[in-house]
Amino acid sequence: MRVILVGFGVIGRGVIKVIKKKREYLKKKYGMDLKVVAICDSSGAAIDEKGLDLDLALEVKKKRGRISEYPGKGVTLPVTEVIRSVESDVLIEVTPTNLEDGEPARTYIIEGFKSGKHVITANKGPLALYFQELMSYARRYNRIFRYEASVGGAMPIINLARETLAGNEIIEIKGILNGTTNYILTKMEREKLDFDTVLKEAQELGIAETNPYQDISGLDTAAKIVILANSIMNMKVTIRDVKIEGITRITPEALTMANKGGYTIKLIGEVKRNKLEVGPKLIPLDDPLNVKGSLNVAKLYTDLAKEVIVVGRGAGSIETSSAILSDIINIYLQTSKG
Amino acid sequence: MILLDLELKDSPGELLKALTPISEMGINIHSVIHLREKKSDGKVPVRIVLEDLDEETLERIVERLEESGIVVTKVNNKVRKMDVDVVVIGHVVDTDIRDTIDRLNKYGLVVDLDLTMPHPFKESSARMRIVVDSKNLEDLCREMEKLSKEKDLLFIKSF
């Protein structure tokens, strides 16, 4: 199976490392010969229809910072041109998230479908803003569209709900879908520190981004809730429909108050009929949603299986790439049948 | 059989206070179960199992219990009254806490209040426990939203 990778930042490099690591395993277990035929970043691309040397690609990116300097095979074509002209089975789109207009990821995904490729993305922007449109392209061109890595990183949730829990109606999903805010609240609670101090520390440790706005404002969680609502619960909503409150006003005193009453405070995303909400909530100390550190957790209420709870790592390049790999394998298994 | 879930204070005589009106009405009590593992904030949930009753008698029992200050949380597993907790962040006192409580009391009853004020210029936090009829829960939420906008308070809810 041939894949094109668009986006060669932290996640993109994680995907390449995971493919490298699992290549033999995939061959043995599934008989899959996985080739990366193109890697694109903002500088251009490296293209080899026989399959790129992945070690070399990582090295070029590390030393030169630009994949277009890949020896002999580097080009400065625009990404859309690469997607259109290079033959491959799957497009993996992992460019940075843009929650304003979903670009350029939206265009790349659509180009992928138009040129006959199945698409995998980890990108919340286009999914939270243009889910219906992207699905309609996938249908029109009869291609598979998968995006497990967009919500909860390595924590299985989308495919869990749609495949493993198939037959169940999902009535409600509630959980912590942002590791950074969970880390901050956990630390504030344990060490009685104020929000700004813990945020600064989290930034120094690389847990929070230099611009943490999307995380602490609740926007990142809102995007994920929208993806879950559309993909699992058949709703037709966008991020503009979510009521959002972030965690910037939480104080250590409020956490102590909550603790005294047998609760903790978590940034919870919640979706059910007539409710699409992100905000700090009181969670009983003995509730399974009270997970610590940067973990993610989700509770799915279903009609038959009742509550199902998953916990996992919501971030990290290798962790997120594991979700992308599961999508690759799934597409391979679906398309190689008969 | 009828199941009545009550919430009693964890002190002597409380159970008797609940059982007396029932027996005075000549109703047979099958069993009394203490749900001590669910105890919270000094309240013990107790389930009373009664013989089968018609709707009207059942309603009379519930009324009598409530008149004597007992919280009936569920009737036959249907939620009737619930305890909700909120932590409020903001200038809780300066924005007239009396008025905040009065307005919440229109839809429920604030039964517990805990307050912390770290510094006169900093935002304070309050924890409230509110007993509310399940049918009034939405109205209570709406009132909290109004208060939140008017007084710039953040309500962190347990529900």
XYZ file of C-alpha atoms in Angstrom:
497
model
C 0.000 0.000 0.000
C 1.330 3.426 -0.947
C 0.829 6.483 1.214
C 1.472 10.210 0.883
C 2.192 12.087 4.102
C 1.256 15.758 4.205
C 2.659 17.607 7.209
C 6.119 16.794 8.553
C 5.992 18.415 11.984
C 5.933 16.569 15.303
C 3.025 14.277 14.366
C 4.250 13.705 10.793
C 7.647 12.616 12.040
C 5.929 10.397 14.620
C 3.970 8.701 11.821
C 7.176 8.013 9.883
C 8.888 6.620 12.997
C 5.918 4.338 13.707
C 5.770 3.108 10.091
C 9.501 2.401 10.234
C 9.173 0.528 13.485
C 6.186 -1.536 12.426
C 7.086 -2.252 8.818
C 8.151 -5.879 9.398
C 5.256 -6.480 11.764
C 2.759 -5.238 9.163
C 4.270 -7.469 6.517
C 4.183 -10.532 8.763
C 0.782 -10.011 10.312
C -1.215 -8.524 7.442
C 0.932 -9.149 4.391
C 0.987 -5.373 3.908
C 3.890 -3.782 2.066
C 3.683 -0.189 3.227
C 5.503 2.407 1.132
C 5.686 6.141 1.755
C 5.786 7.566 -1.788
C 5.734 11.263 -0.865
C 6.280 13.454 2.172
C 5.242 17.122 2.011
C 6.017 20.049 4.285
C 5.679 23.773 3.735
C 8.905 23.824 1.697
C 7.777 21.276 -0.881
C 8.083 17.520 -1.047
C 10.202 14.434 -1.455
C 8.737 12.016 -3.977
C 9.721 8.474 -4.850
C 7.155 6.155 -6.337
C 9.237 3.157 -5.262
C 9.119 4.334 -1.647
C 11.231 6.914 0.172
C 14.078 6.057 2.506
C 12.431 6.992 5.797
C 15.647 7.290 7.817
C 17.003 9.665 5.218
C 13.784 11.695 5.210
C 13.938 12.119 9.001
C 17.583 13.064 8.810
C 17.050 15.656 6.062
C 14.205 17.227 8.025
C 16.271 17.297 11.198
C 19.435 18.719 9.645
C 18.032 20.981 6.949
C 14.546 21.624 8.273
C 13.082 21.177 4.752
C 12.012 17.937 3.137
C 12.460 19.490 -0.318
C 16.204 19.088 0.207
C 15.910 15.274 0.134
C 18.786 14.243 -2.156
C 17.730 13.692 -5.737
C 14.015 13.409 -5.007
C 13.273 16.759 -3.389
C 10.950 19.143 -5.242
C 9.345 22.499 -4.502
C 5.886 21.650 -5.846
C 2.816 22.932 -4.006
C 1.189 20.290 -1.801
C -2.036 20.131 -3.835
C 0.032 19.404 -6.935
C 1.783 16.522 -5.171
C -1.543 15.085 -3.997
C -2.930 15.316 -7.526
C 0.062 13.989 -9.418
C 1.586 11.278 -7.227
C -0.160 7.934 -7.393
C -0.992 6.450 -4.017
C -3.734 4.624 -2.140
C -3.891 6.746 0.993
C -3.309 10.365 1.925
C -2.300 11.002 5.546
C -2.978 14.617 6.452
C -1.315 15.905 9.635
C -0.771 19.630 9.076
C -1.281 22.036 12.026
C -4.830 22.536 13.297
C -6.596 25.686 12.203
C -9.914 26.202 13.966
C -10.658 29.445 12.099
C -11.201 28.096 8.602
C -9.744 24.572 8.633
C -7.237 25.442 5.902
C -5.083 24.305 4.261
C -6.051 20.849 5.573
C -9.585 21.057 4.177
C -8.297 21.654 0.638
C -5.739 18.844 0.944
C -8.361 16.351 2.127
C -10.741 17.284 -0.693
C -7.906 17.052 -3.246
C -7.123 13.622 -1.822
C -10.650 12.355 -2.449
C -10.802 13.984 -5.887
C -7.638 12.209 -6.940
C -8.978 8.857 -5.779
C -7.208 8.472 -2.447
C -8.520 7.270 0.876
C -7.834 9.904 3.523
C -6.635 9.716 7.122
C -6.382 12.888 9.166
C -5.458 13.845 12.714
C -6.601 17.392 12.077
C -9.455 18.777 14.168
C -9.921 22.008 12.200
C -11.511 20.727 8.989
C -13.479 18.049 10.881
C -14.952 20.512 13.383
C -15.872 23.029 10.684
C -16.641 21.048 7.511
C -17.530 17.523 8.597
C -20.592 17.177 6.351
C -18.794 18.580 3.331
C -15.804 16.268 3.746
C -18.046 13.235 4.244
C -19.960 14.105 1.090
C -16.681 14.184 -0.901
C -15.720 10.800 0.553
C -19.094 9.407 -0.528
C -19.035 11.022 -3.962
C -15.610 9.567 -4.761
C -16.351 6.339 -2.905
C -13.283 6.645 -0.682
C -12.688 5.795 2.986
C -12.252 8.678 5.439
C -10.791 7.984 8.883
C -9.781 10.333 11.693
C -9.306 8.350 14.925
C -6.264 10.442 15.926
C -8.245 13.700 15.872
C -9.910 12.985 19.229
C -8.151 11.709 22.323
C -4.809 10.902 20.644
C -4.052 7.281 21.382
C -7.252 6.772 23.367
C -9.594 4.770 21.148
C -12.961 6.446 20.874
C -14.296 7.047 17.363
C -13.575 3.603 16.028
C -14.510 2.114 19.404
C -17.965 3.663 19.228
C -18.545 2.999 15.543
C -17.050 -0.453 15.206
C -16.549 -2.244 18.517
C -19.810 -0.914 19.960
C -21.651 -1.288 16.642
C -25.363 -1.857 17.211
C -25.409 0.310 20.305
C -27.013 3.684 20.197
C -24.634 6.208 21.760
C -26.801 8.462 23.894
C -24.218 10.617 25.564
C -20.462 11.152 25.594
C -18.738 12.961 28.397
C -15.071 13.269 29.156
C -11.734 14.976 29.472
C -10.450 15.404 25.945
C -7.571 17.792 26.562
C -4.438 16.626 28.350
C -2.960 20.084 28.935
C -5.893 21.394 30.948
C -6.094 18.157 32.897
C -2.415 18.481 33.754
C -2.919 22.093 34.900
C -5.969 21.354 37.062
C -4.355 18.270 38.594
C -1.241 20.250 39.496
C -3.251 23.196 40.894
C -5.230 20.801 43.041
C -2.255 18.862 44.385
C 0.087 21.761 44.989
C -2.394 24.571 45.692
C -0.770 26.741 43.039
C -2.541 29.387 40.989
C -3.410 28.999 37.332
C -0.731 31.309 35.874
C 2.109 29.673 37.789
C 1.111 26.166 36.724
C 0.562 27.251 33.120
C 4.050 28.753 32.963
C 5.550 25.600 34.379
C 3.602 23.431 31.921
C 4.932 25.580 29.072
C 8.492 25.176 30.314
C 8.017 21.415 30.440
C 6.599 21.419 26.910
C 3.228 20.097 28.120
C 1.434 23.313 27.232
C 2.074 25.076 23.947
C 3.642 28.526 23.691
C 0.214 29.731 22.674
C -2.050 27.719 24.958
C -5.232 29.600 24.011
C -6.946 26.721 22.200
C -6.405 24.416 25.174
C -7.232 26.630 28.140
C -10.163 28.396 26.475
C -11.888 25.053 25.896
C -11.797 25.502 22.109
C -9.742 22.366 21.521
C -12.174 20.288 23.588
C -15.095 21.906 21.744
C -13.642 20.866 18.371
C -13.326 17.298 19.596
C -16.861 17.248 20.974
C -18.139 18.398 17.585
C -16.226 15.626 15.827
C -17.742 13.059 18.192
C -21.240 14.518 17.813
C -21.084 14.380 14.012
C -19.251 11.126 13.527
C -20.677 8.981 16.305
C -24.043 10.511 17.111
C -25.104 11.554 13.602
C -25.621 15.159 14.597
C -25.042 18.006 12.181
C -23.228 20.594 14.260
C -20.158 22.795 14.050
C -17.933 24.361 16.664
C -20.126 27.466 16.597
C -22.930 25.445 18.242
C -20.897 24.614 21.358
C -21.300 26.486 24.618
C -17.719 26.988 25.777
C -16.146 28.006 29.083
C -12.434 27.561 29.728
C -10.422 27.011 32.897
C -8.671 30.369 33.273
C -10.871 31.447 36.182
C -10.314 28.328 38.267
C -8.496 29.078 41.505
C -6.763 26.765 43.995
C -9.367 27.896 46.565
C -12.176 26.687 44.302
C -10.448 23.319 43.971
C -10.116 23.084 47.757
C -13.821 23.941 48.107
C -14.680 21.223 45.605
C -12.483 18.717 47.447
C -14.237 19.495 50.736
C -17.528 18.505 49.156
C -16.082 15.282 47.741
C -15.392 16.598 44.248
C -12.647 17.686 41.938
C -12.881 20.166 39.040
C -12.246 18.975 35.476
C -12.695 20.546 32.071
C -15.459 18.359 30.694
C -16.750 18.110 27.154
C -20.278 16.801 26.930
C -22.533 15.874 24.057
C -26.072 14.545 24.085
C -29.329 15.500 22.430
C -29.832 19.245 22.933
C -26.570 19.638 24.808
C -23.196 20.519 23.374
C -21.082 21.952 26.120
C -17.509 22.431 27.286
C -16.788 23.791 30.727
C -15.368 23.111 34.168
C -17.508 20.624 36.098
C -17.568 19.136 39.580
C -16.644 15.462 39.269
C -16.960 13.170 42.317
C -13.539 12.135 43.608
C -14.381 8.461 43.152
C -15.768 8.884 39.623
C -13.925 7.127 36.789
C -13.720 10.509 35.017
C -11.363 11.704 37.751
C -8.147 10.763 35.954
C -4.975 12.621 36.800
C -2.112 14.286 34.971
C -2.380 14.668 31.232
C -4.564 11.601 30.690
C -7.739 11.732 28.615
C -10.921 9.870 29.503
C -14.330 9.417 27.938
C -17.544 7.894 29.221
C -19.970 6.713 26.576
C -23.562 6.030 27.585
C -25.134 3.512 25.264
C -28.552 1.881 25.119
C -27.357 -1.733 25.340
C -23.862 -1.795 26.820
C -24.768 1.074 29.211
C -21.596 2.896 30.340
C -18.289 2.240 28.623
C -15.210 4.121 29.792
C -11.893 4.549 28.030
C -8.743 6.169 29.369
C -5.567 6.897 27.435
C -2.885 9.293 26.412
C -4.324 12.241 24.585
C -1.129 13.624 23.141
C 2.404 12.689 22.110
C 3.627 12.046 18.591
C 4.091 8.277 18.849
C 0.826 7.836 20.789
C -1.147 9.846 18.235
C 0.589 8.005 15.402
C -0.611 4.706 16.844
C -4.163 5.867 16.134
C -3.138 6.820 12.583
C -1.536 3.408 12.108
C -4.763 1.709 13.196
C -6.559 3.698 10.481
C -3.954 2.646 7.884
C -4.396 -1.020 8.807
C -8.163 -0.683 8.745
C -8.145 0.815 5.243
C -5.765 -1.887 4.080
C -8.004 -4.631 5.465
C -11.125 -3.089 3.950
C -9.619 -2.567 0.522
C -7.619 -5.762 0.197
C -10.627 -8.015 0.783
C -11.412 -10.166 -2.248
C -43.892 -3.041 46.364
C -43.061 0.620 46.735
C -39.521 1.925 47.148
C -38.970 5.210 48.927
C -35.469 6.633 48.971
C -34.909 9.152 51.739
C -31.983 11.189 52.846
C -31.628 11.330 56.622
C -29.290 13.186 58.910
C -26.834 10.787 60.521
C -28.114 11.333 64.079
C -30.291 9.445 66.593
C -34.070 9.625 66.137
C -33.944 10.551 62.453
C -35.121 7.166 61.227
C -37.961 7.135 63.743
C -39.053 10.545 62.474
C -39.406 9.035 59.022
C -41.119 5.800 60.029
C -43.647 7.207 62.485
C -45.910 8.979 59.947
C -45.908 5.877 57.746
C -46.952 3.545 60.541
C -49.497 6.076 61.800
C -51.197 5.804 58.423
C -51.438 2.044 58.970
C -49.075 1.143 56.170
C -46.997 -1.996 56.317
C -43.241 -1.523 56.114
C -41.450 -4.499 54.513
C -37.917 -3.432 55.182
C -35.564 -0.569 55.877
C -32.176 -0.553 54.191
C -29.375 1.801 55.162
C -27.194 2.663 52.192
C -24.254 3.683 54.358
C -21.718 3.252 51.589
C -23.352 6.186 49.821
C -23.138 8.477 52.823
C -22.040 11.988 51.971
C -21.706 15.208 53.949
C -23.218 13.644 57.072
C -26.373 12.462 55.293
C -27.326 8.803 55.051
C -29.481 7.521 52.228
C -32.133 5.103 53.475
C -34.435 2.974 51.356
C -37.826 2.030 52.773
C -39.761 -0.789 51.148
C -43.539 -0.549 51.574
C -46.476 -2.731 50.633
C -48.228 -1.876 47.356
C -50.198 1.357 47.591
C -52.482 3.388 45.393
C -51.103 6.616 43.919
C -53.099 8.844 46.236
C -51.902 7.208 49.462
C -48.345 7.225 48.195
C -48.559 10.928 47.430
C -49.950 11.565 50.949
C -47.031 9.718 52.536
C -44.503 11.680 50.521
C -46.207 14.940 51.456
C -46.222 14.067 55.167
C -42.566 13.113 55.084
C -41.637 16.314 53.323
C -43.723 18.357 55.777
C -41.654 16.920 58.600
C -38.483 18.037 56.853
C -37.379 14.728 55.369
C -35.895 14.739 51.896
C -37.521 12.148 49.624
C -34.977 11.651 46.849
C -36.653 8.904 44.832
C -40.031 7.212 44.633
C -39.831 3.812 42.916
C -36.416 4.726 41.517
C -37.807 7.859 39.922
C -35.805 10.882 40.945
C -37.933 13.338 42.874
C -35.508 15.505 44.740
C -31.850 15.707 44.180
C -28.862 17.255 45.849
C -26.760 19.303 43.532
C -23.476 20.924 44.403
C -21.987 24.022 42.866
C -18.741 25.846 43.373
C -19.116 29.523 42.555
C -16.104 31.646 41.607
C -16.225 35.440 41.459
C -16.907 38.347 43.759
C -19.459 36.167 45.496
C -20.001 38.346 48.563
C -19.739 41.792 46.967
C -22.342 40.893 44.371
C -24.920 40.442 47.162
C -24.758 36.820 48.222
C -28.128 37.162 49.963
C -29.771 38.022 46.659
C -27.950 35.155 44.883
C -29.246 32.646 47.439
C -32.778 34.075 47.367
C -32.916 33.744 43.612
C -31.661 30.168 43.692
C -34.190 29.406 46.423
C -37.010 30.219 44.015
C -36.302 26.873 42.333
C -34.537 24.865 45.024
C -33.228 25.254 48.531
C -29.660 26.180 49.398
C -29.014 23.961 52.409
C -25.297 24.364 52.838
C -22.875 27.182 52.162
C -19.135 27.315 52.525
C -17.138 30.389 51.647
C -13.500 31.277 51.199
C -12.084 34.730 50.575
C -8.340 34.576 49.945
C -7.891 38.342 49.544
C -10.266 41.354 49.421
C -9.312 42.126 45.812
C -9.189 38.565 44.584
C -12.143 36.491 43.520
C -13.654 34.365 46.241
C -15.157 30.893 46.030
C -18.292 29.452 47.568
C -19.612 25.947 47.651
C -23.350 25.468 47.838
C -25.472 22.400 48.205
C -28.926 22.832 46.775
C -31.869 20.469 47.136
C -34.009 20.708 44.057
C -37.106 19.013 42.655
C -35.983 17.196 39.535
C -38.662 19.032 37.568
C -37.177 22.405 38.600
C -33.623 21.565 37.649
C -33.744 23.280 34.268
C -35.163 26.463 35.765
C -32.447 26.411 38.394
C -29.821 26.129 35.661
C -31.353 29.057 33.794
C -31.294 31.188 36.943
C -27.624 30.316 37.426
C -26.919 31.405 33.865
C -28.669 34.720 34.482
C -26.754 35.279 37.725
C -23.565 34.337 35.970
C -24.072 37.039 33.342
C -25.336 39.741 35.697
C -22.762 39.246 38.444
C -19.888 37.758 36.452
C -19.943 34.586 38.554
C -18.744 31.220 37.313
C -20.969 28.323 38.425
C -19.187 24.968 38.362
C -21.931 22.382 38.627
C -21.981 18.760 39.683
C -24.569 17.869 37.038
